CSV table of C-alpha atoms in Angstrom, one decimal:
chain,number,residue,atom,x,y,z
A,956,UNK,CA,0.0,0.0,0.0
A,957,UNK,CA,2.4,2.5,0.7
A,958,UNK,CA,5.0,1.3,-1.6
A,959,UNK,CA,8.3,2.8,0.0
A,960,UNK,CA,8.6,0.2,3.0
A,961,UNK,CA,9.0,-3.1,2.5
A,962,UNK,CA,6.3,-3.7,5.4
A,963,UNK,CA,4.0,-1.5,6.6
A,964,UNK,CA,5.1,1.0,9.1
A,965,UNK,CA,3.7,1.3,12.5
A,966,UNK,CA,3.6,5.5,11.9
A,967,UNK,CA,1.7,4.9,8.6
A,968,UNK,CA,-1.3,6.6,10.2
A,969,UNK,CA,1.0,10.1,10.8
A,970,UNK,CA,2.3,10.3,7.9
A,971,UNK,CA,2.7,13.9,6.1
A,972,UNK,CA,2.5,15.1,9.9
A,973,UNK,CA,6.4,15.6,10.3
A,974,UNK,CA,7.9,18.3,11.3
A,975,UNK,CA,9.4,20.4,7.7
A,976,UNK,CA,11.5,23.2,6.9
A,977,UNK,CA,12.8,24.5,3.7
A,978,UNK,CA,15.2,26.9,2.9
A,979,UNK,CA,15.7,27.3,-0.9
A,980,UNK,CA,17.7,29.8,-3.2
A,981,UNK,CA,14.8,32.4,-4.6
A,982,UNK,CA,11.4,32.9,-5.4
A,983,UNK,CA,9.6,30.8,-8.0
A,984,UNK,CA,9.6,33.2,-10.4
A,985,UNK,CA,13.6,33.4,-10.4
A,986,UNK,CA,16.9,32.2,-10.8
A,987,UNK,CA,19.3,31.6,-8.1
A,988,UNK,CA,23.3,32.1,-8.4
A,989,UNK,CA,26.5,30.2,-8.8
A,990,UNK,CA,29.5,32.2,-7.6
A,991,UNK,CA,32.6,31.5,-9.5
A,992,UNK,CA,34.8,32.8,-6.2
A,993,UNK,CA,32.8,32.3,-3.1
A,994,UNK,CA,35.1,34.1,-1.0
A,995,UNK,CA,35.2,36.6,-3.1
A,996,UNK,CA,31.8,37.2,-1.8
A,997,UNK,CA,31.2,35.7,1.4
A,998,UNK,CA,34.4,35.6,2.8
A,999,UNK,CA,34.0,32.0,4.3
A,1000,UNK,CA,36.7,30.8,6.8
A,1001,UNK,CA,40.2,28.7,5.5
A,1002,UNK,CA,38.8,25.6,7.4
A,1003,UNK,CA,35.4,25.7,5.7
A,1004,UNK,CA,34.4,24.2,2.7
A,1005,UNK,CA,36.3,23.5,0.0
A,1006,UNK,CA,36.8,26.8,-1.9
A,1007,UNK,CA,36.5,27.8,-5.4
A,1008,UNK,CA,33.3,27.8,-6.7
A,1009,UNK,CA,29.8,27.6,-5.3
A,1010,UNK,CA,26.4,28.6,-4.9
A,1011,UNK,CA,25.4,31.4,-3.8
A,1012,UNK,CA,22.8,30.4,-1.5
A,1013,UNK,CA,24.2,27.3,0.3
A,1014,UNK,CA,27.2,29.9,1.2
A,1015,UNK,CA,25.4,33.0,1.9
A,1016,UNK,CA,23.9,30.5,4.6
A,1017,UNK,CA,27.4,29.2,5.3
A,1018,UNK,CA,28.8,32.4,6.0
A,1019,UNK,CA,26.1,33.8,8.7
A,1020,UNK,CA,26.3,30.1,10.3
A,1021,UNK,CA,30.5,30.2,10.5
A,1022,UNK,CA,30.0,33.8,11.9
A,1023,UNK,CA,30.9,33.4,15.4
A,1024,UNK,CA,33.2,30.3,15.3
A,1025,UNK,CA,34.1,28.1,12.6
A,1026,UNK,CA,34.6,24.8,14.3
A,1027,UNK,CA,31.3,24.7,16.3
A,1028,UNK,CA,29.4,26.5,13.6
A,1029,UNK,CA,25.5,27.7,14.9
A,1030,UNK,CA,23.0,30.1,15.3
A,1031,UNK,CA,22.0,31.7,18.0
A,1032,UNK,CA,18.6,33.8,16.2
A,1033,UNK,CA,15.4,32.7,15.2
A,1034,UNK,CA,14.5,31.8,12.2
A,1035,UNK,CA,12.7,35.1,11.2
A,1036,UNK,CA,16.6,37.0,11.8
A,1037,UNK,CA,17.8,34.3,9.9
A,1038,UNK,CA,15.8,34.7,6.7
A,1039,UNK,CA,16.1,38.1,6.8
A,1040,UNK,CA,20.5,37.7,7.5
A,1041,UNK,CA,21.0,35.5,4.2
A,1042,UNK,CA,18.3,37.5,2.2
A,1043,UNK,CA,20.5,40.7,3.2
A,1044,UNK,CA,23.6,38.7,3.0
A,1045,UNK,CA,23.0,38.0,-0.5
A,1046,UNK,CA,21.4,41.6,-1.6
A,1047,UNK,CA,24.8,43.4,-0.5
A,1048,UNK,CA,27.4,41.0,-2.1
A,1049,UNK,CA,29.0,43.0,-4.6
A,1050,UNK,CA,31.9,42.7,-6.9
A,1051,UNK,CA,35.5,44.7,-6.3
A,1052,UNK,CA,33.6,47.6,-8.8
A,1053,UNK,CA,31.1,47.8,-5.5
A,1054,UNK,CA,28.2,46.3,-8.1
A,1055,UNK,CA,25.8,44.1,-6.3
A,1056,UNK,CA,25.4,40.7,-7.6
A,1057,UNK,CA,22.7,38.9,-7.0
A,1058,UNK,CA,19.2,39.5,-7.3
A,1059,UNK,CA,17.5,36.4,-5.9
A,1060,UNK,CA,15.6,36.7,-3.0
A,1061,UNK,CA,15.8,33.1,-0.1
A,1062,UNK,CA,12.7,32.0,0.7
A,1063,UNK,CA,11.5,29.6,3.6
A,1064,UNK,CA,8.6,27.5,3.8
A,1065,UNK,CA,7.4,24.8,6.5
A,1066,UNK,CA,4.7,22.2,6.8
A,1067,UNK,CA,3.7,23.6,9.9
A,1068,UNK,CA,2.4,27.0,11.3
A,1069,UNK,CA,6.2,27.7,11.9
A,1070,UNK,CA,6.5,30.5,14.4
A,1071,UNK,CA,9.1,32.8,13.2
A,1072,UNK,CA,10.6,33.9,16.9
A,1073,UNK,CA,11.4,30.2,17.0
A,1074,UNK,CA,14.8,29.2,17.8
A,1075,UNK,CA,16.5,28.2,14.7
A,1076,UNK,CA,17.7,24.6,14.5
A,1077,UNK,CA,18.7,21.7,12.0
A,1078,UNK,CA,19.0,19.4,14.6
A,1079,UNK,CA,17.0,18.4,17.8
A,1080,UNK,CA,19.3,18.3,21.1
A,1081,UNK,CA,16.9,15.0,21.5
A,1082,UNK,CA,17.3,13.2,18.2
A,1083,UNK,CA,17.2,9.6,18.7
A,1084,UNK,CA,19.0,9.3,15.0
A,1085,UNK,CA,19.9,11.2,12.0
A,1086,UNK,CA,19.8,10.7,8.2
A,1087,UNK,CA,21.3,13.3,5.6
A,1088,UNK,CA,21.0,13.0,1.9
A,1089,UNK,CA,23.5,15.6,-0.1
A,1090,UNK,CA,23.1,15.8,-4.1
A,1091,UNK,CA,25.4,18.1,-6.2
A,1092,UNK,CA,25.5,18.0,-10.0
A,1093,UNK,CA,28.1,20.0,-12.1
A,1094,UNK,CA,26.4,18.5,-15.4
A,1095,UNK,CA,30.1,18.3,-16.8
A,1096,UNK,CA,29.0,15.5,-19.5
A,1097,UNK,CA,26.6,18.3,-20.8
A,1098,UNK,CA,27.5,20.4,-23.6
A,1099,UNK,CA,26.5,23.5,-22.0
A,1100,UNK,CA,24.8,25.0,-19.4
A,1101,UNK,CA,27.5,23.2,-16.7
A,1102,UNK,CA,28.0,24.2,-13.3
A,1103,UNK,CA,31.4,24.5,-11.1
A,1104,UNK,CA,30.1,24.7,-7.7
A,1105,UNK,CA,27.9,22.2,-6.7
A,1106,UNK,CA,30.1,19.3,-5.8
A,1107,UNK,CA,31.8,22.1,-3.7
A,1108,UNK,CA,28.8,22.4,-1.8
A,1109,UNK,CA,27.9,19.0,-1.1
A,1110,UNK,CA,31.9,19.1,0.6
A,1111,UNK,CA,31.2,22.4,2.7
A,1112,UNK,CA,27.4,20.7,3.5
A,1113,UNK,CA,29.0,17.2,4.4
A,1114,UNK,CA,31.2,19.3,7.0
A,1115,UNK,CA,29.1,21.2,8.3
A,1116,UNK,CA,26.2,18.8,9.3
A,1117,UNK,CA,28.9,16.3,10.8
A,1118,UNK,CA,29.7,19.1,12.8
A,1119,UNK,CA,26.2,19.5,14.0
A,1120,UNK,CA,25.8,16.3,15.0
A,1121,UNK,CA,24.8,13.8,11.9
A,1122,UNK,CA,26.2,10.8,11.5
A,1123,UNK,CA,28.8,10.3,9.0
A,1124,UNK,CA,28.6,6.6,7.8
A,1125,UNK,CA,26.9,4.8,4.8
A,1126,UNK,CA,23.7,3.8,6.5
A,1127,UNK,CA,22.8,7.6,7.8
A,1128,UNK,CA,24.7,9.5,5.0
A,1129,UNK,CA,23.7,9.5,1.4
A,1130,UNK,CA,25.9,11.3,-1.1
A,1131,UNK,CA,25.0,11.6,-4.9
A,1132,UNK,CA,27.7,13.5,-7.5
A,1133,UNK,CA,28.5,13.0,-10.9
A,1134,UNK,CA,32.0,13.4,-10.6
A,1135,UNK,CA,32.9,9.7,-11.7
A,1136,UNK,CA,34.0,8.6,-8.0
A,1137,UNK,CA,32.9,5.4,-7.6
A,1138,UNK,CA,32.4,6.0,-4.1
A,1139,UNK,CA,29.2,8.3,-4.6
A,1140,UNK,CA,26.2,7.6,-6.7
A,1141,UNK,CA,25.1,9.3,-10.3
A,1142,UNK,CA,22.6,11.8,-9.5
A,1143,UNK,CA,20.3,10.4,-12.2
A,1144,UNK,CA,16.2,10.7,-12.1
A,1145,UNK,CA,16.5,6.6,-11.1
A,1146,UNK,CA,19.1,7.1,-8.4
A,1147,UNK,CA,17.5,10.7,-7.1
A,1148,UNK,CA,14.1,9.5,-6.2
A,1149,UNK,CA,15.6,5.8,-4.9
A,1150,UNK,CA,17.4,8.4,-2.4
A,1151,UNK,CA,14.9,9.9,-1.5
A,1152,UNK,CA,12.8,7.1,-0.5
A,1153,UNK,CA,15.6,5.8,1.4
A,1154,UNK,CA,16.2,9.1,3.2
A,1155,UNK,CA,13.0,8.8,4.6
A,1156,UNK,CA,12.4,5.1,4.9
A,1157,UNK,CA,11.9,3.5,8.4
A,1158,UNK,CA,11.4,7.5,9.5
A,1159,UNK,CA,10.4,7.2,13.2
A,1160,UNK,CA,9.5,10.2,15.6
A,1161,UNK,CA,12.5,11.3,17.4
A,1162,UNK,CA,14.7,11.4,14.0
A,1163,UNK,CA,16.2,14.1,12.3
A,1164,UNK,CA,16.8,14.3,8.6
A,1165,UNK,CA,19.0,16.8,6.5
A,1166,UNK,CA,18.5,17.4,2.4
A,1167,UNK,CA,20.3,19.3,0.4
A,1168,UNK,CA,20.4,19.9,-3.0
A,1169,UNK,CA,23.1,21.8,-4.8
A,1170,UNK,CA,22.1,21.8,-8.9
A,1171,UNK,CA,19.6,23.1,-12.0
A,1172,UNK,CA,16.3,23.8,-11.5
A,1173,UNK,CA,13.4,24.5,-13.5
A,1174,UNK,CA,9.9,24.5,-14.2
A,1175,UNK,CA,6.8,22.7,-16.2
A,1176,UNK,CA,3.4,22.9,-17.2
A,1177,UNK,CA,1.2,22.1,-14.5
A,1178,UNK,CA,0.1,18.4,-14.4
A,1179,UNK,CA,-2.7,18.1,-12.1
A,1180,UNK,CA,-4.1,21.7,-11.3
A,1181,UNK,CA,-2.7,22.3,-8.0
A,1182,UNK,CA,-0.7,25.1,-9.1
A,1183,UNK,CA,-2.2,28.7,-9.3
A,1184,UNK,CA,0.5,29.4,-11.3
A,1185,UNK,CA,0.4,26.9,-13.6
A,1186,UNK,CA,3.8,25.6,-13.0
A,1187,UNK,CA,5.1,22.6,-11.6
A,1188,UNK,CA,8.8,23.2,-10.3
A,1189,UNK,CA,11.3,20.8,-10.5
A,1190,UNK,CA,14.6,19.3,-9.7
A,1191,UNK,CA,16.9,18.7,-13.0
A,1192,UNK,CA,18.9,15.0,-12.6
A,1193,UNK,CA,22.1,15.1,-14.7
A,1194,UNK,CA,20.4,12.4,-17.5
A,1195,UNK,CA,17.0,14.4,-18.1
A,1196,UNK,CA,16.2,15.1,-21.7
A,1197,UNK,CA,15.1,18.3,-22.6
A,1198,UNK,CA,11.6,19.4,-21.1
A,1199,UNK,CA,11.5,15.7,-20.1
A,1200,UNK,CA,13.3,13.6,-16.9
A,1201,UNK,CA,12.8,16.5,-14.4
A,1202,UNK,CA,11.5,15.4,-10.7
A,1203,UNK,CA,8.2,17.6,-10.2
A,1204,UNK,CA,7.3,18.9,-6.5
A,1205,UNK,CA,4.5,17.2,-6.5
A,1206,UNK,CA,6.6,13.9,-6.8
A,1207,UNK,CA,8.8,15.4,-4.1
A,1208,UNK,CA,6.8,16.0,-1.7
A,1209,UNK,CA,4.8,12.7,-2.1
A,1210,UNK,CA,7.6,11.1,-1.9
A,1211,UNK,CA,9.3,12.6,1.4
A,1212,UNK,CA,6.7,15.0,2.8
A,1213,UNK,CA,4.1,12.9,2.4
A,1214,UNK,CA,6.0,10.1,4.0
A,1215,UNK,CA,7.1,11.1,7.4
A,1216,UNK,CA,5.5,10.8,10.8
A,1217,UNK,CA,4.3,13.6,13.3
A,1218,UNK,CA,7.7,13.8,15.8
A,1219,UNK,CA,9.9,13.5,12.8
A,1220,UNK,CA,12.2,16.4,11.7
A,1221,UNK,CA,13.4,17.3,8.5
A,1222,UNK,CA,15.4,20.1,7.3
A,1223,UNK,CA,16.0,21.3,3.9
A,1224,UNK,CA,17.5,23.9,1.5
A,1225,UNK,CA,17.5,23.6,-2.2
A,1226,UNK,CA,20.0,25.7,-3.5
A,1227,UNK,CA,18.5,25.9,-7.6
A,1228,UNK,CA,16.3,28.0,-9.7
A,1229,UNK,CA,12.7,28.0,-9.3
A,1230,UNK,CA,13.0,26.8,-5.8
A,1231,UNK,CA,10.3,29.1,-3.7
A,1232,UNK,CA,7.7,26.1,-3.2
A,1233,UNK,CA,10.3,23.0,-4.6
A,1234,UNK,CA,8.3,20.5,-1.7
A,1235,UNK,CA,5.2,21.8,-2.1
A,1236,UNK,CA,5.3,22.9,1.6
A,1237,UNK,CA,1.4,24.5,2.1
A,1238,UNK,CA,3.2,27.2,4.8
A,1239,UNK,CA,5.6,29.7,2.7
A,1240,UNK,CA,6.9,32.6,4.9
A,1241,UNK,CA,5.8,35.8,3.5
A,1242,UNK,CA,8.7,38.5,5.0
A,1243,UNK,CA,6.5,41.4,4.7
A,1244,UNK,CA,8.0,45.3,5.2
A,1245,UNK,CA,5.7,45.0,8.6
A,1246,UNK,CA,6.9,41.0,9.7
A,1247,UNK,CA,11.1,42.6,8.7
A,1248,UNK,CA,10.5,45.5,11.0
A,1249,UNK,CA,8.9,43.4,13.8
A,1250,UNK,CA,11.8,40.9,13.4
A,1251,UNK,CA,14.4,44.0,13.1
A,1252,UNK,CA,12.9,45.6,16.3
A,1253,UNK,CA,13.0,42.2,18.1
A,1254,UNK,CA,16.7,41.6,16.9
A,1255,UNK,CA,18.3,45.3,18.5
A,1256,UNK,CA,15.8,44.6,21.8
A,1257,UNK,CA,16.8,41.2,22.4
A,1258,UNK,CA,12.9,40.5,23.1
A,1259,UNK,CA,10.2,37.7,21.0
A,1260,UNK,CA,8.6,39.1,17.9
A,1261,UNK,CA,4.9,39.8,18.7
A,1262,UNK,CA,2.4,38.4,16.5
A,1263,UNK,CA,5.0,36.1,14.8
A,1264,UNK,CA,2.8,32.6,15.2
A,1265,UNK,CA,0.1,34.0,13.3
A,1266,UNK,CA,-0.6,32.5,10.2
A,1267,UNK,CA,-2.5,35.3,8.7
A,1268,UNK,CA,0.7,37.6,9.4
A,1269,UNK,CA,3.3,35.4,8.0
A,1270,UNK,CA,2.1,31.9,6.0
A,1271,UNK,CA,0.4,31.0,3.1
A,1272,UNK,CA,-1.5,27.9,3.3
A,1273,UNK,CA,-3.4,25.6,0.7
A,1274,UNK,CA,-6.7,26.7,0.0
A,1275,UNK,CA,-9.4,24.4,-2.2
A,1276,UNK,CA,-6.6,22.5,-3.7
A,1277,UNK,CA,-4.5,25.5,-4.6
A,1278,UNK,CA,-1.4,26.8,-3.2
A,1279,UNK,CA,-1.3,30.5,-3.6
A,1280,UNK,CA,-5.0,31.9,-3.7
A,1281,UNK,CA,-4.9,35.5,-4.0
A,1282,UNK,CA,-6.1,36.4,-0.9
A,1283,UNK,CA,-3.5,34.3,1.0
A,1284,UNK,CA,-0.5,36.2,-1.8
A,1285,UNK,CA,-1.4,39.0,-0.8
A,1286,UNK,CA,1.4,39.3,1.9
A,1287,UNK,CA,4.1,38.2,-0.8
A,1288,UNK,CA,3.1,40.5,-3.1
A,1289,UNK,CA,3.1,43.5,-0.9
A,1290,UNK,CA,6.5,42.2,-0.9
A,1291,UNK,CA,7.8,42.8,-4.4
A,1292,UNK,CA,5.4,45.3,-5.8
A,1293,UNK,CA,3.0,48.3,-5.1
A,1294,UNK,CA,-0.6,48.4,-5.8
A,1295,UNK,CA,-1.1,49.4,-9.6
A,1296,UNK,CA,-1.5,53.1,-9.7
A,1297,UNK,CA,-5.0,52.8,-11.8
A,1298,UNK,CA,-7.8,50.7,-11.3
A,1299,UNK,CA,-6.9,48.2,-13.3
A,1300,UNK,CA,-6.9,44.7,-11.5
A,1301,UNK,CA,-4.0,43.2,-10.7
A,1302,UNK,CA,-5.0,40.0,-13.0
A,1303,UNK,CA,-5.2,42.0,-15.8
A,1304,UNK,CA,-1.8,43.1,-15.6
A,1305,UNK,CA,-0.2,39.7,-15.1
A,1306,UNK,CA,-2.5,38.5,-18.4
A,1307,UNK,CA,-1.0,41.6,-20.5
A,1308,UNK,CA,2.5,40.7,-19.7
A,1309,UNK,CA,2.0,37.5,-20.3
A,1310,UNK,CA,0.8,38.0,-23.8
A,1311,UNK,CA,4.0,40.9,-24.3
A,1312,UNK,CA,6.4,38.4,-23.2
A,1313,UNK,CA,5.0,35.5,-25.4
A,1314,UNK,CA,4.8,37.4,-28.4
A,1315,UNK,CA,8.4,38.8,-27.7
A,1316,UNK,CA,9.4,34.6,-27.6
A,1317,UNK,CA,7.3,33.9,-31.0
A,1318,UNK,CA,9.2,37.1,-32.3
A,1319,UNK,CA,12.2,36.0,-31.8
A,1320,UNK,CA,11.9,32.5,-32.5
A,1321,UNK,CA,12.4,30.6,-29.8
A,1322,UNK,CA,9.7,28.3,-30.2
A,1323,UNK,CA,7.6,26.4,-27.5
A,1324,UNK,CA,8.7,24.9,-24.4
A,1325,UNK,CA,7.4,24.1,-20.7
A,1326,UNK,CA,10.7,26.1,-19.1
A,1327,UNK,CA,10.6,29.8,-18.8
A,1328,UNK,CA,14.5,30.3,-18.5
A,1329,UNK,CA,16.8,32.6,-19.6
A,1330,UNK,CA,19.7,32.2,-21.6
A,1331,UNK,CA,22.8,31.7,-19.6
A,1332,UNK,CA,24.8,34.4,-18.5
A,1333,UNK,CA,22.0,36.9,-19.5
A,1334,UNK,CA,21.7,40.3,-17.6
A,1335,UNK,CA,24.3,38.5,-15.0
A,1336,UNK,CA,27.7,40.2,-14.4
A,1337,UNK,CA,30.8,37.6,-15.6
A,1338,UNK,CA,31.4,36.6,-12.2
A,1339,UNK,CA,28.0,34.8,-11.8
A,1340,UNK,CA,26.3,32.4,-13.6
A,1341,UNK,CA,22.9,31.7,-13.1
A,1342,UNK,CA,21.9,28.3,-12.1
A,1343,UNK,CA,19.3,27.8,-15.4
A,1344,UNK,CA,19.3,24.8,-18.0
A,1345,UNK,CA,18.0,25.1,-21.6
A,1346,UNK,CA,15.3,23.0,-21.9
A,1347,UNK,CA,13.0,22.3,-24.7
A,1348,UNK,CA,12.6,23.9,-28.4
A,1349,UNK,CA,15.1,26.9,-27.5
A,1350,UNK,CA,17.9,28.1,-29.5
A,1351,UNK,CA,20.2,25.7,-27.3
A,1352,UNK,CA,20.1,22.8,-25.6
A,1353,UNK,CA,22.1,20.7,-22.7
């Protein structure tokens, strides 16, 4: 019946009731960065990581968790200070001409009404056992679109959660690269979603679990309706093909989300494109200009954020199927944009840049495709590269 366990699990009736948090690169709607010289940028200790390349995200977060002492990394905020730390972390990199780099904005989600004046934590003081799962692909066997950073971050990730406490052995630690060592795994669709399930099998309360995923990622049409915006977003496995082989959210969080029991703790940041809502989490944290200056007055006082477990001030949950009903965006897009200066509605707008930009693609022939990426390198200063794919009937392909 349920497929991943080979009997049936005595938490089978609390499953999708486990405790989930999700930390991923940028919104949806964007692309998130690889940095050709992370310390360049975040100015990581010697003794962390590996160096060189990387992406942005996984060591933005590095760098604010290293702050205060790199061989018992922490941090000693909640997680509303910490959103708001690696969003402004990443917002005021900048180059040696002073030019800011990225644009992508972190985003975290939950499965769970996740107060954010909670302490933040990857790891529960109690945990009866831990499981991690890393995945970085470089797509080196691809012709183009390849990336340099993302084995380094599964290293600076593997160190980094062995310092917090996670086992270190094959049994609790799963590590997929396709860097040709023998000793890790191809991160293929087959081999992705095998880890996956067995990140998660035999899940019991009192566990605590660790993803990360270092990589491409992407988007497709919609396959079941669930999606106000019509997209599905996905994880891109080094063999897909095209518009086809990507591993949708829904599949994800089926497939992990779905599968753990209330008492179980799971902890996750995708560091790709497209990531906002990558699990499908129903809670995504909407860091409002009210909920930053709540979170900015509690951070100089020292005192709890009022308000903060609310989840009409901070969360958007499914509603009739749908994540992302207007009324529950509304804190998001207060965000990101001001109220149109006429009366016309806000749908309306989103319909006539829809049709601009499609007619723009048929213009300039780049056909039909269930991605909406840009071309690499576009609009990105030389010392980032975006962490796109070409997918599909575009002018170029992987």
């Amino acid at each position: 019946m349920f497929g991943l366990f080979e009997k049936k699990s005595p938490y089978a009736a609390t499953f999708g009731k486990g405790r989930v948090v999700m930390i991923s690169g940028c919104k949806d709607e964007q692309t998130s960065g690889d940095a050709l010289k992370i310390d360049k940028y975040f100015g990581l200790p010697d003794d962390v990581g590996a160096g060189g390349a990387g992406g942005a995200c996984t060591n933005a977060l590095m760098q604010i968790l290293h702050r205060q002492n790199s061989e018992t990394p922490g941090y000693d905020g909640t997680w509303g200070e910490l959103i708001l730390d690696l969003r402004k972390g990443l917002a005021t990199a900048a180059n040696e001409e002073g030019k800011k780099v990225f644009t992508q904005i972190p985003q975290l989600s939950s499965s769970f009404n996740l107060p954010l004046g909670e302490k933040f934590s990857i790891k529960s003081p109690e945990s009866k056992r831990t499981k991690a799962l890393l995945i970085g692909i470089n797509y080196g066997d691809r012709p183009s679109g390849k990336l340099r950073g993302s084995h380094n971050d599964v290293k600076t990730m593997r160190q980094f959660i062995t310092k917090m406490g996670f086992e270190d052995k094959p049994t609790t630690l799963k590590v997929l690269m396709d860097d040709g060592d023998k000793a890790t795994d191809d991160p293929t669709k087959k081999n992705i979603l095998s880890a996956l399930k067995w990140l998660v099998k035999d899940a019991a309360p009192g566990d605590s679990l660790f993803m990360h995923f270092s990589g491409h990622g992407s988007e497709v049409d919609d396959i079941n309706g669930d999606e106000a915006s019509g997209k599905d977003q996905t994880m891109v496995p080094m063999d897909f093909d095209g518009k086809n082989g990507h591993i949708i959210d829904d599949v994800i969080y089926s497939e992990v989300v779905g599968k753990l029991p209330e008492g179980c703790e799971l902890f996750c940041l995708f560091d790709c494109c497209h990531s906002g809502t990558i699990m499908d989490l129903p809670y995504v944290i909407a860091v409002t200009p009210a909920v930053e200056k709540e979170i900015e007055k509690a951070m100089g006082s020292g005192q709890a954020m009022p308000g903060m477990q609310d989840s009409e001030v901070h969360a958007n949950k499914i509603v009739d199927g749908k994540r992302g009903k207007e009324e529950e965006m509304q804190p998001q897009l207060a965000e990101r944009q001001e109220a149109p200066a006429s009366g016309m509605s806000l749908h309306l707008i989103v319909i006539i840049i829809a049709v601009v930009v499609a007619i723009a693609f048929g213009t300039l022939g780049m056909g039909s495709s269930q991605s909406t990426l840009p071309t690499e390198g576009t609009s990105r200063p030389k010392e980032e590269q975006s962490r796109f794919a070409f997918f599909g009937n575009r002018n170029k392909k992987l």
